mmCIF file of C-alpha atoms and ligand atoms in Angstrom:
data_model
loop_
_atom_site.group_PDB
_atom_site.id
_atom_site.type_symbol
_atom_site.label_atom_id
_atom_site.label_comp_id
_atom_site.label_asym_id
_atom_site.label_seq_id
_atom_site.Cartn_x
_atom_site.Cartn_y
_atom_site.Cartn_z
ATOM 1 C CA MET A 190 0.000 -0.047 0.061
ATOM 2 C CA ASN A 191 2.804 2.287 0.822
ATOM 3 C CA GLN A 192 4.479 1.500 -2.147
ATOM 4 C CA ILE A 193 1.459 2.406 -4.260
ATOM 5 C CA SER A 194 1.269 5.734 -2.465
ATOM 6 C CA GLN A 195 4.924 6.510 -3.133
ATOM 7 C CA THR A 196 4.529 5.470 -6.724
ATOM 8 C CA LEU A 197 1.516 7.721 -7.182
ATOM 9 C CA ASP A 198 3.206 10.716 -5.662
ATOM 10 C CA ASP A 199 6.183 10.358 -8.039
ATOM 11 C CA LEU A 200 3.615 9.747 -11.026
ATOM 12 C CA VAL A 201 1.589 12.897 -9.987
ATOM 13 C CA SER A 202 4.715 15.308 -9.924
ATOM 14 C CA ARG A 203 5.984 13.979 -13.310
ATOM 15 C CA PHE A 204 2.460 14.310 -14.755
ATOM 16 C CA SER A 205 2.305 17.820 -13.327
ATOM 17 C CA ALA A 206 5.615 18.769 -14.889
ATOM 18 C CA ALA A 207 4.573 17.282 -18.236
ATOM 19 C CA VAL A 208 1.243 19.051 -18.625
ATOM 20 C CA SER A 209 2.389 22.298 -17.281
ATOM 21 C CA ALA A 210 5.260 22.294 -19.950
ATOM 22 C CA ALA A 211 3.076 21.416 -22.891
ATOM 23 C CA SER A 212 2.877 24.274 -25.322
ATOM 24 C CA ASP A 213 -0.053 23.035 -27.421
ATOM 25 C CA GLU A 214 -2.938 20.726 -27.501
ATOM 26 C CA ARG A 215 -0.992 18.013 -29.047
ATOM 27 C CA GLU A 216 1.839 18.035 -26.396
ATOM 28 C CA LEU A 217 -1.013 17.980 -23.753
ATOM 29 C CA ASP A 218 -2.840 15.057 -25.322
ATOM 30 C CA ALA A 219 0.479 13.009 -25.373
ATOM 31 C CA ALA A 220 0.856 13.605 -21.635
ATOM 32 C CA ARG A 221 -2.790 12.544 -21.072
ATOM 33 C CA VAL A 222 -2.201 9.195 -23.133
ATOM 34 C CA ALA A 223 1.074 8.561 -21.291
ATOM 35 C CA PHE A 224 -0.367 8.910 -17.864
ATOM 36 C CA LEU A 225 -4.084 8.328 -18.058
ATOM 37 C CA GLY A 226 -4.572 6.404 -21.351
ATOM 38 C CA ARG A 227 -5.717 2.909 -21.547
ATOM 39 C CA SER A 228 -2.101 1.577 -21.581
ATOM 40 C CA GLY A 229 -0.914 4.664 -19.381
ATOM 41 C CA GLU A 230 0.947 4.456 -16.163
ATOM 42 C CA ILE A 231 -2.105 4.730 -14.038
ATOM 43 C CA THR A 232 -3.554 1.654 -15.769
ATOM 44 C CA VAL A 233 -0.367 -0.158 -14.819
ATOM 45 C CA ILE A 234 -0.673 0.916 -11.239
ATOM 46 C CA ARG A 235 -4.418 -0.128 -11.176
ATOM 47 C CA ARG A 236 -3.355 -3.663 -12.319
ATOM 48 C CA GLY A 237 -1.086 -3.858 -9.150
ATOM 49 C CA ILE A 238 -4.270 -3.700 -6.922
ATOM 50 C CA GLY A 239 -4.814 -7.310 -7.676
ATOM 51 C CA ALA A 240 -1.457 -8.132 -5.908
ATOM 52 C CA LEU A 241 -2.548 -6.464 -2.633
ATOM 53 C CA PRO A 242 -4.363 -8.337 0.432
ATOM 54 C CA SER A 243 -8.133 -8.201 -0.318
ATOM 55 C CA ALA A 244 -8.738 -5.919 2.646
ATOM 56 C CA GLU A 245 -6.560 -3.116 1.191
ATOM 57 C CA ARG A 246 -8.020 -3.287 -2.289
ATOM 58 C CA PRO A 247 -10.959 -0.846 -1.725
ATOM 59 C CA THR A 248 -8.645 1.728 -0.167
ATOM 60 C CA ALA A 249 -6.103 1.516 -2.779
ATOM 61 C CA GLY A 250 -8.768 1.777 -5.513
ATOM 62 C CA LYS A 251 -10.113 4.978 -3.890
ATOM 63 C CA ILE A 252 -6.661 6.474 -3.495
ATOM 64 C CA ILE A 253 -6.012 5.800 -7.152
ATOM 65 C CA ASN A 254 -9.437 7.412 -8.283
ATOM 66 C CA ASP A 255 -8.865 10.419 -6.223
ATOM 67 C CA VAL A 256 -5.436 10.837 -7.891
ATOM 68 C CA VAL A 257 -6.913 10.373 -11.252
ATOM 69 C CA ALA A 258 -9.603 12.962 -10.441
ATOM 70 C CA THR A 259 -6.977 15.481 -9.525
ATOM 71 C CA MET A 260 -4.976 14.800 -12.605
ATOM 72 C CA GLU A 261 -7.981 15.216 -14.756
ATOM 73 C CA GLU A 262 -8.830 18.704 -13.235
ATOM 74 C CA GLN A 263 -5.163 19.898 -13.807
ATOM 75 C CA LEU A 264 -5.579 18.627 -17.535
ATOM 76 C CA ILE A 265 -8.653 20.752 -17.946
ATOM 77 C CA ARG A 266 -6.980 23.930 -16.407
ATOM 78 C CA GLU A 267 -3.843 23.391 -18.697
ATOM 79 C CA ALA A 268 -6.083 22.843 -21.799
ATOM 80 C CA GLN A 269 -7.785 26.295 -20.870
ATOM 81 C CA ARG A 270 -4.196 27.896 -20.507
ATOM 82 C CA ILE A 271 -3.165 26.601 -23.985
ATOM 83 C CA GLN A 272 -6.476 27.917 -25.531
ATOM 84 C CA LEU A 273 -6.209 31.198 -24.124
ATOM 85 C CA ARG A 274 -2.532 31.672 -25.328
ATOM 86 C CA ALA A 275 -3.779 30.555 -28.871
ATOM 87 C CA PHE A 276 -6.440 33.019 -28.812
ATOM 88 C CA ASP A 277 -4.187 35.885 -27.752
ATOM 89 C CA ALA A 278 -1.629 35.009 -30.367
ATOM 90 C CA GLU A 279 -4.608 35.138 -33.043
ATOM 91 C CA LEU A 280 -5.830 38.390 -31.800
ATOM 92 C CA ALA A 281 -2.388 39.919 -31.945
ATOM 93 C CA THR A 282 -2.204 39.268 -35.645
ATOM 94 C CA SER A 283 -5.802 39.710 -36.880
ATOM 95 C CA ILE A 284 -7.949 42.806 -37.364
ATOM 96 C CA ASP A 285 -9.450 44.249 -34.224
ATOM 97 C CA VAL A 286 -12.941 44.905 -35.269
ATOM 98 C CA THR A 287 -13.796 46.941 -32.301
ATOM 99 C CA PHE A 288 -11.022 49.590 -33.149
ATOM 100 C CA PRO A 289 -12.509 52.938 -34.406
ATOM 101 C CA ALA A 290 -12.463 53.253 -38.188
ATOM 102 C CA PRO A 291 -10.202 55.947 -39.713
ATOM 103 C CA ALA A 292 -12.045 59.069 -40.729
ATOM 104 C CA SER A 293 -12.839 58.829 -44.536
ATOM 105 C CA ARG A 294 -11.282 61.542 -46.774
ATOM 106 C CA LEU A 295 -13.932 63.884 -47.836
ATOM 107 C CA GLY A 296 -13.643 65.539 -51.464
ATOM 108 C CA THR A 297 -13.545 69.353 -51.965
ATOM 109 C CA LEU A 298 -14.614 71.722 -54.589
ATOM 110 C CA HIS A 299 -12.265 72.193 -57.446
ATOM 111 C CA PRO A 300 -10.371 75.368 -56.770
ATOM 112 C CA ILE A 301 -11.507 76.854 -59.829
ATOM 113 C CA ARG A 302 -15.134 76.207 -58.964
ATOM 114 C CA THR A 303 -14.480 77.830 -55.512
ATOM 115 C CA MET A 304 -12.860 80.805 -57.245
ATOM 116 C CA THR A 305 -15.816 81.277 -59.682
ATOM 117 C CA SER A 306 -18.399 81.168 -56.875
ATOM 118 C CA THR A 307 -16.374 83.799 -54.958
ATOM 119 C CA ILE A 308 -16.378 86.104 -57.861
ATOM 120 C CA CYS A 309 -20.061 85.490 -58.453
ATOM 121 C CA THR A 310 -20.818 86.354 -54.864
ATOM 122 C CA TYR A 311 -18.776 89.753 -55.263
ATOM 123 C CA PHE A 312 -20.887 90.751 -58.324
ATOM 124 C CA GLU A 313 -24.121 89.443 -56.921
ATOM 125 C CA ARG A 314 -23.539 91.934 -53.896
ATOM 126 C CA LEU A 315 -23.295 94.630 -56.507
ATOM 127 C CA GLY A 316 -26.741 93.621 -58.129
ATOM 128 C CA PHE A 317 -25.393 91.521 -61.179
ATOM 129 C CA ALA A 318 -27.306 88.470 -62.337
ATOM 130 C CA VAL A 319 -25.174 85.231 -63.122
ATOM 131 C CA VAL A 320 -26.099 83.868 -66.412
ATOM 132 C CA LEU A 321 -24.817 80.694 -68.372
ATOM 133 C CA GLY A 322 -24.598 79.945 -72.037
ATOM 134 C CA PRO A 323 -23.417 77.288 -74.609
ATOM 135 C CA GLU A 324 -19.927 76.271 -75.121
ATOM 136 C CA ILE A 325 -20.501 75.623 -78.925
ATOM 137 C CA GLU A 326 -21.235 78.977 -80.655
ATOM 138 C CA PRO A 327 -22.226 80.275 -84.175
ATOM 139 C CA ASP A 328 -19.307 82.603 -85.339
ATOM 140 C CA TYR A 329 -22.038 85.375 -85.381
ATOM 141 C CA TYR A 330 -21.973 85.530 -81.654
ATOM 142 C CA THR A 331 -18.334 84.746 -81.308
ATOM 143 C CA PHE A 332 -17.182 87.238 -83.917
ATOM 144 C CA ASP A 333 -19.509 89.192 -86.325
ATOM 145 C CA ALA A 334 -21.949 90.730 -83.526
ATOM 146 C CA LEU A 335 -18.822 91.540 -81.595
ATOM 147 C CA ASN A 336 -17.478 93.838 -84.358
ATOM 148 C CA ILE A 337 -15.017 91.301 -85.590
ATOM 149 C CA PRO A 338 -16.037 90.872 -89.326
ATOM 150 C CA ALA A 339 -14.921 87.758 -91.202
ATOM 151 C CA ASP A 340 -11.619 89.256 -92.660
ATOM 152 C CA HIS A 341 -10.566 91.028 -89.426
ATOM 153 C CA PRO A 342 -7.169 89.871 -88.145
ATOM 154 C CA ALA A 343 -8.367 89.888 -84.488
ATOM 155 C CA ARG A 344 -10.168 86.715 -85.337
ATOM 156 C CA GLU A 345 -6.852 84.799 -85.465
ATOM 157 C CA GLY A 346 -6.092 85.760 -81.608
ATOM 158 C CA PHE A 347 -9.338 83.977 -80.723
ATOM 159 C CA ASP A 348 -8.981 81.098 -83.196
ATOM 160 C CA SER A 349 -10.505 77.864 -81.830
ATOM 161 C CA PHE A 350 -11.731 74.556 -82.514
ATOM 162 C CA PHE A 351 -14.309 74.603 -85.362
ATOM 163 C CA ILE A 352 -17.104 71.990 -85.142
ATOM 164 C CA THR A 353 -18.398 73.027 -88.740
ATOM 165 C CA ASP A 354 -17.321 76.019 -90.915
ATOM 166 C CA SER A 355 -19.577 78.348 -88.791
ATOM 167 C CA LEU A 356 -19.819 76.652 -85.456
ATOM 168 C CA LEU A 357 -16.929 76.542 -82.961
ATOM 169 C CA LEU A 358 -15.960 75.859 -79.262
ATOM 170 C CA ARG A 359 -16.135 79.400 -77.840
ATOM 171 C CA PRO A 360 -12.670 80.903 -77.518
ATOM 172 C CA HIS A 361 -14.057 83.596 -75.037
ATOM 173 C CA THR A 362 -17.239 84.166 -72.915
ATOM 174 C CA SER A 363 -18.020 87.425 -74.769
ATOM 175 C CA PRO A 364 -20.807 85.917 -77.056
ATOM 176 C CA MET A 365 -22.765 86.126 -73.606
ATOM 177 C CA GLN A 366 -22.730 89.897 -74.061
ATOM 178 C CA ILE A 367 -24.714 89.500 -77.267
ATOM 179 C CA ARG A 368 -26.976 86.663 -76.105
ATOM 180 C CA THR A 369 -28.013 88.936 -73.188
ATOM 181 C CA MET A 370 -28.474 92.050 -74.995
ATOM 182 C CA GLU A 371 -30.480 90.251 -77.734
ATOM 183 C CA GLN A 372 -33.186 89.276 -75.120
ATOM 184 C CA HIS A 373 -33.085 92.136 -72.760
ATOM 185 C CA GLN A 374 -33.338 95.949 -72.680
ATOM 186 C CA PRO A 375 -31.050 98.197 -70.597
ATOM 187 C CA PRO A 376 -30.371 98.507 -67.741
ATOM 188 C CA ILE A 377 -28.416 95.249 -67.811
ATOM 189 C CA ALA A 378 -25.903 93.833 -65.323
ATOM 190 C CA ILE A 379 -24.726 90.397 -65.740
ATOM 191 C CA LEU A 380 -21.997 88.093 -65.052
ATOM 192 C CA ALA A 381 -21.295 84.948 -67.226
ATOM 193 C CA PRO A 382 -18.676 82.432 -66.038
ATOM 194 C CA GLY A 383 -17.764 79.454 -68.241
ATOM 195 C CA THR A 384 -15.468 77.162 -70.113
ATOM 196 C CA CYS A 385 -13.363 78.531 -73.125
ATOM 197 C CA TYR A 386 -11.169 76.846 -75.611
ATOM 198 C CA ARG A 387 -8.330 77.990 -77.839
ATOM 199 C CA ARG A 388 -5.586 76.547 -79.925
ATOM 200 C CA ASP A 389 -3.012 77.972 -77.448
ATOM 201 C CA ALA A 390 0.300 76.021 -76.721
ATOM 202 C CA VAL A 391 0.134 74.857 -73.114
ATOM 203 C CA ASP A 392 2.646 76.544 -70.773
ATOM 204 C CA ALA A 393 2.909 77.900 -67.339
ATOM 205 C CA ARG A 394 0.029 80.327 -67.893
ATOM 206 C CA HIS A 395 -1.722 78.947 -70.923
ATOM 207 C CA LEU A 396 -4.208 76.086 -71.270
ATOM 208 C CA PHE A 397 -6.201 74.942 -74.361
ATOM 209 C CA GLN A 398 -9.217 74.692 -72.193
ATOM 210 C CA PHE A 399 -9.727 77.253 -69.586
ATOM 211 C CA HIS A 400 -12.340 79.395 -67.689
ATOM 212 C CA GLN A 401 -13.253 83.061 -68.157
ATOM 213 C CA VAL A 402 -15.905 85.255 -66.446
ATOM 214 C CA GLU A 403 -17.583 87.894 -68.431
ATOM 215 C CA GLY A 404 -18.998 90.946 -67.034
ATOM 216 C CA LEU A 405 -21.409 93.402 -68.712
ATOM 217 C CA LEU A 406 -22.996 96.672 -67.393
ATOM 218 C CA VAL A 407 -25.264 98.675 -69.943
ATOM 219 C CA ALA A 408 -27.278 101.625 -68.620
ATOM 220 C CA GLU A 409 -27.562 105.453 -68.885
ATOM 221 C CA GLY A 410 -24.505 107.342 -67.660
ATOM 222 C CA ILE A 411 -22.099 104.248 -67.608
ATOM 223 C CA HIS A 412 -18.495 105.190 -67.753
ATOM 224 C CA MET A 413 -14.757 103.945 -67.550
ATOM 225 C CA GLY A 414 -14.511 104.990 -63.967
ATOM 226 C CA HIS A 415 -17.281 102.552 -62.880
ATOM 227 C CA LEU A 416 -15.443 99.849 -64.731
ATOM 228 C CA LYS A 417 -12.135 100.591 -62.963
ATOM 229 C CA GLY A 418 -13.695 100.782 -59.466
ATOM 230 C CA VAL A 419 -15.732 97.606 -59.800
ATOM 231 C CA LEU A 420 -12.690 95.627 -61.123
ATOM 232 C CA THR A 421 -10.254 97.146 -58.555
ATOM 233 C CA GLY A 422 -12.806 96.269 -55.847
ATOM 234 C CA LEU A 423 -12.737 92.552 -57.241
ATOM 235 C CA CYS A 424 -8.991 92.389 -56.992
ATOM 236 C CA ARG A 425 -8.864 93.856 -53.567
ATOM 237 C CA GLU A 426 -11.540 91.193 -52.483
ATOM 238 C CA LEU A 427 -9.576 88.398 -54.128
ATOM 239 C CA PHE A 428 -5.903 89.276 -53.402
ATOM 240 C CA GLY A 429 -6.018 91.914 -50.484
ATOM 241 C CA PRO A 430 -4.848 95.373 -50.501
ATOM 242 C CA GLN A 431 -1.236 94.683 -50.922
ATOM 243 C CA GLN A 432 -1.289 93.202 -54.403
ATOM 244 C CA ASN A 433 -0.509 95.552 -57.422
ATOM 245 C CA VAL A 434 -2.949 95.683 -60.130
ATOM 246 C CA ARG A 435 -2.615 97.917 -63.159
ATOM 247 C CA PHE A 436 -4.775 99.067 -65.990
ATOM 248 C CA ARG A 437 -2.992 99.214 -69.377
ATOM 249 C CA PRO A 438 -4.367 100.622 -72.611
ATOM 250 C CA SER A 439 -5.068 97.895 -75.277
ATOM 251 C CA PHE A 440 -7.170 97.002 -78.199
ATOM 252 C CA PHE A 441 -10.456 94.878 -78.610
ATOM 253 C CA PRO A 442 -12.806 95.311 -81.649
ATOM 254 C CA PHE A 443 -15.751 95.056 -79.492
ATOM 255 C CA THR A 444 -14.678 97.855 -76.724
ATOM 256 C CA GLU A 445 -13.396 101.349 -77.171
ATOM 257 C CA PRO A 446 -11.528 102.447 -75.307
ATOM 258 C CA SER A 447 -9.912 99.061 -74.156
ATOM 259 C CA ALA A 448 -7.835 98.053 -71.362
ATOM 260 C CA GLU A 449 -5.962 94.885 -70.022
ATOM 261 C CA VAL A 450 -5.774 94.293 -66.272
ATOM 262 C CA ASP A 451 -2.473 92.926 -65.121
ATOM 263 C CA THR A 452 -1.051 91.936 -61.674
ATOM 264 C CA THR A 453 2.216 91.185 -60.262
ATOM 265 C CA CYS A 454 3.487 87.775 -61.270
ATOM 266 C CA PRO A 455 2.478 85.372 -58.596
ATOM 267 C CA LYS A 456 5.655 83.140 -59.239
ATOM 268 C CA CYS A 457 8.559 85.595 -59.328
ATOM 269 C CA LYS A 458 6.984 88.680 -57.809
ATOM 270 C CA GLY A 459 8.776 90.699 -60.536
ATOM 271 C CA GLU A 460 12.048 89.710 -58.964
ATOM 272 C CA THR A 461 13.666 87.600 -61.801
ATOM 273 C CA THR A 462 14.103 88.170 -65.543
ATOM 274 C CA THR A 463 13.905 84.585 -66.266
ATOM 275 C CA CYS A 464 10.436 83.565 -64.882
ATOM 276 C CA ASN A 465 8.661 80.992 -67.229
ATOM 277 C CA MET A 466 5.282 82.339 -65.796
ATOM 278 C CA CYS A 467 5.596 86.154 -66.718
ATOM 279 C CA GLY A 468 8.497 85.827 -69.293
ATOM 280 C CA GLY A 469 10.616 88.261 -67.091
ATOM 281 C CA SER A 470 8.105 91.114 -67.317
ATOM 282 C CA GLY A 471 6.989 90.788 -63.670
ATOM 283 C CA TRP A 472 3.291 91.063 -64.714
ATOM 284 C CA ILE A 473 0.641 88.605 -65.727
ATOM 285 C CA GLU A 474 -2.490 89.598 -67.598
ATOM 286 C CA LEU A 475 -5.822 88.837 -65.795
ATOM 287 C CA GLY A 476 -8.074 89.943 -68.495
ATOM 288 C CA GLY A 477 -9.449 92.385 -71.060
ATOM 289 C CA ALA A 478 -11.953 95.323 -70.433
ATOM 290 C CA GLY A 479 -13.453 98.445 -71.869
ATOM 291 C CA MET A 480 -16.469 100.584 -72.824
ATOM 292 C CA VAL A 481 -18.798 98.590 -75.196
ATOM 293 C CA HIS A 482 -18.106 99.611 -78.813
ATOM 294 C CA PRO A 483 -20.882 101.703 -80.232
ATOM 295 C CA ASN A 484 -21.097 99.258 -83.226
ATOM 296 C CA VAL A 485 -22.024 96.503 -80.811
ATOM 297 C CA LEU A 486 -24.665 98.457 -79.109
ATOM 298 C CA ARG A 487 -26.240 99.477 -82.436
ATOM 299 C CA GLU A 488 -26.133 95.893 -83.567
ATOM 300 C CA MET A 489 -28.466 95.247 -80.630
ATOM 301 C CA LYS A 490 -30.570 98.089 -81.751
ATOM 302 C CA TYR A 491 -29.640 100.118 -78.486
ATOM 303 C CA ASP A 492 -29.844 103.943 -78.778
ATOM 304 C CA THR A 493 -26.002 104.902 -78.138
ATOM 305 C CA ASP A 494 -27.108 108.459 -77.354
ATOM 306 C CA VAL A 495 -29.018 107.062 -74.436
ATOM 307 C CA VAL A 496 -27.058 104.163 -73.059
ATOM 308 C CA SER A 497 -23.440 103.321 -72.779
ATOM 309 C CA GLY A 498 -21.835 100.210 -71.222
ATOM 310 C CA TRP A 499 -18.691 98.390 -70.177
ATOM 311 C CA ALA A 500 -17.698 94.841 -70.387
ATOM 312 C CA PHE A 501 -14.672 92.698 -69.168
ATOM 313 C CA GLY A 502 -13.532 89.140 -69.587
ATOM 314 C CA PHE A 503 -11.098 87.712 -66.842
ATOM 315 C CA GLY A 504 -9.282 84.398 -66.907
ATOM 316 C CA ILE A 505 -10.402 82.440 -63.776
ATOM 317 C CA GLU A 506 -7.362 80.344 -63.602
ATOM 318 C CA ARG A 507 -5.153 83.559 -63.799
ATOM 319 C CA LEU A 508 -7.188 84.922 -60.903
ATOM 320 C CA ALA A 509 -6.636 81.613 -58.905
ATOM 321 C CA LEU A 510 -2.952 81.646 -59.777
ATOM 322 C CA THR A 511 -2.670 85.016 -58.030
ATOM 323 C CA ARG A 512 -4.956 84.397 -55.253
ATOM 324 C CA TYR A 513 -3.266 81.183 -54.120
ATOM 325 C CA GLU A 514 0.291 82.092 -55.415
ATOM 326 C CA ILE A 515 0.522 78.967 -57.679
ATOM 327 C CA ASP A 516 3.468 78.636 -59.836
ATOM 328 C CA ASP A 517 2.107 76.947 -62.764
ATOM 329 C CA ILE A 518 -1.598 76.946 -64.217
ATOM 330 C CA ARG A 519 -1.178 73.163 -65.186
ATOM 331 C CA ARG A 520 -1.295 72.195 -61.636
ATOM 332 C CA PHE A 521 -5.144 72.928 -61.499
ATOM 333 C CA TYR A 522 -5.722 70.037 -63.861
ATOM 334 C CA GLU A 523 -3.327 67.348 -62.354
ATOM 335 C CA ASN A 524 -6.019 66.045 -60.358
ATOM 336 C CA ASP A 525 -3.954 65.902 -57.064
ATOM 337 C CA PRO A 526 -6.553 65.867 -54.204
ATOM 338 C CA ASP A 527 -3.925 67.208 -51.842
ATOM 339 C CA PHE A 528 -3.338 70.200 -53.991
ATOM 340 C CA SER A 529 -7.092 71.057 -54.293
ATOM 341 C CA ARG A 530 -7.616 70.458 -50.462
ATOM 342 C CA GLN A 531 -5.100 73.197 -49.584
ATOM 343 C CA LEU A 532 -7.040 75.912 -51.737
ATOM 344 C CA ARG A 533 -10.363 76.379 -50.209
HETATM 345 C C1 FA5 B 181 -10.749 88.149 -74.284
HETATM 346 O O1 FA5 B 181 -11.001 87.082 -74.437
HETATM 347 C C2 FA5 B 181 -11.744 89.271 -74.406
HETATM 348 N N1 FA5 B 181 -13.052 88.470 -74.725
HETATM 349 C C3 FA5 B 181 -11.963 89.829 -73.025
HETATM 350 C C4 FA5 B 181 -12.810 91.070 -73.059
HETATM 351 C C5 FA5 B 181 -14.107 90.935 -72.748
HETATM 352 C C6 FA5 B 181 -12.248 92.217 -73.389
HETATM 353 C C7 FA5 B 181 -14.955 92.142 -72.642
HETATM 354 C C8 FA5 B 181 -12.947 93.389 -73.638
HETATM 355 C C9 FA5 B 181 -14.433 93.206 -72.984
HETATM 356 P P1 FA5 B 181 -8.143 87.843 -73.923
HETATM 357 O O2 FA5 B 181 -7.902 87.178 -75.218
HETATM 358 O O3 FA5 B 181 -7.005 88.872 -73.496
HETATM 359 O O4 FA5 B 181 -9.554 88.628 -74.096
HETATM 360 O O5 FA5 B 181 -8.435 86.820 -72.898
HETATM 361 C C10 FA5 B 181 -8.880 87.350 -71.565
HETATM 362 C C11 FA5 B 181 -8.225 86.426 -70.410
HETATM 363 O O6 FA5 B 181 -8.505 85.204 -70.797
HETATM 364 C C12 FA5 B 181 -6.663 86.634 -70.441
HETATM 365 O O7 FA5 B 181 -6.192 87.733 -69.981
HETATM 366 C C13 FA5 B 181 -6.343 85.377 -69.698
HETATM 367 O O8 FA5 B 181 -6.518 85.681 -68.272
HETATM 368 C C14 FA5 B 181 -7.455 84.479 -69.990
HETATM 369 N N2 FA5 B 181 -6.907 83.607 -71.171
HETATM 370 C C15 FA5 B 181 -6.872 83.801 -72.463
HETATM 371 N N3 FA5 B 181 -6.242 82.656 -72.934
HETATM 372 C C16 FA5 B 181 -5.856 81.760 -72.038
HETATM 373 C C17 FA5 B 181 -5.344 80.353 -72.156
HETATM 374 N N4 FA5 B 181 -4.928 79.935 -73.291
HETATM 375 N N5 FA5 B 181 -5.110 79.863 -70.940
HETATM 376 C C18 FA5 B 181 -5.561 80.471 -69.786
HETATM 377 N N6 FA5 B 181 -6.099 81.656 -69.672
HETATM 378 C C19 FA5 B 181 -6.334 82.223 -70.868
#
């Protein structure tokens, strides 16, 4: 009997060492089979009961059963330990579905769209109505009605993409002057933003597809001072008071007198002679403007003794280049969301 007890003590301590050293379910099961399996050590000890005096056999059987029960409890604890460790390892390498999702990246308006609506807001405050028109125009609206007859050399400067002999992608938004005057009598105050197309070589300040905003004011007593005041106000609003803006005499067949409006080059600030944005002049052109030519008003059957008007056409990309101090007009169309996000 004593010998069985000693053998069991030794067995329990070896079993305990084996199961607590098991690192996975396979090793644990091997220990179970070796000690508690059908041919395991416990079975061998049980067989030894038969050699004991019959009075000792029940006690010996109970001792063995108690030891087996304790071993099985330990086996369950160790199995739980191994499962928990496997679960932790899996968690460490898998996706944590309870982790808060990263914020999704929201898009923004394109900077040219933002610039267009800023310009519209300025003019709406002054009482101008915003109008939109077609991008494919007959040459009558693009040239003839704007005092540019078929053989006039000024047509070349606005040369564009022709759809037919007399239909073309508009090279400027000035046809909207004609479309508005055809349908309305003075007083007229409109703003017409939109896309334009020209056969221009692309460089740091030119695109073949770009945007203009046209302004037209026709009423009694309108003069060049109003034009200068309104356009200077727009530049102050867009660029702030420190930005230089100049009005330079120019020529357009549909305005007389005519001017071009320039601003300090947003790239070199007028500080180099080799700038690819301004060609070293220190200025870039924002747009053209002037008093509506009497021939245009007469074509619209307006009485030029009673009404006068001014018009302008600014490049929206050029305004945006200046406002955001961008070094190349092509950046607006590279579709870089990080670029657009900065220009709100
Ligand atoms: C005109 O288009 C006239 N219709 C403007 C006008 C309207 C004058 C009303 C008088 C009265 P111009 O060709 O200069 O003018 O173009 C006006 C502006 O459009 C330019 O100053 C520039 O800002 C922009 N622009 C012209 N061509 C391009 C181009 N290829 N890429 C980007 N912007 C351009």
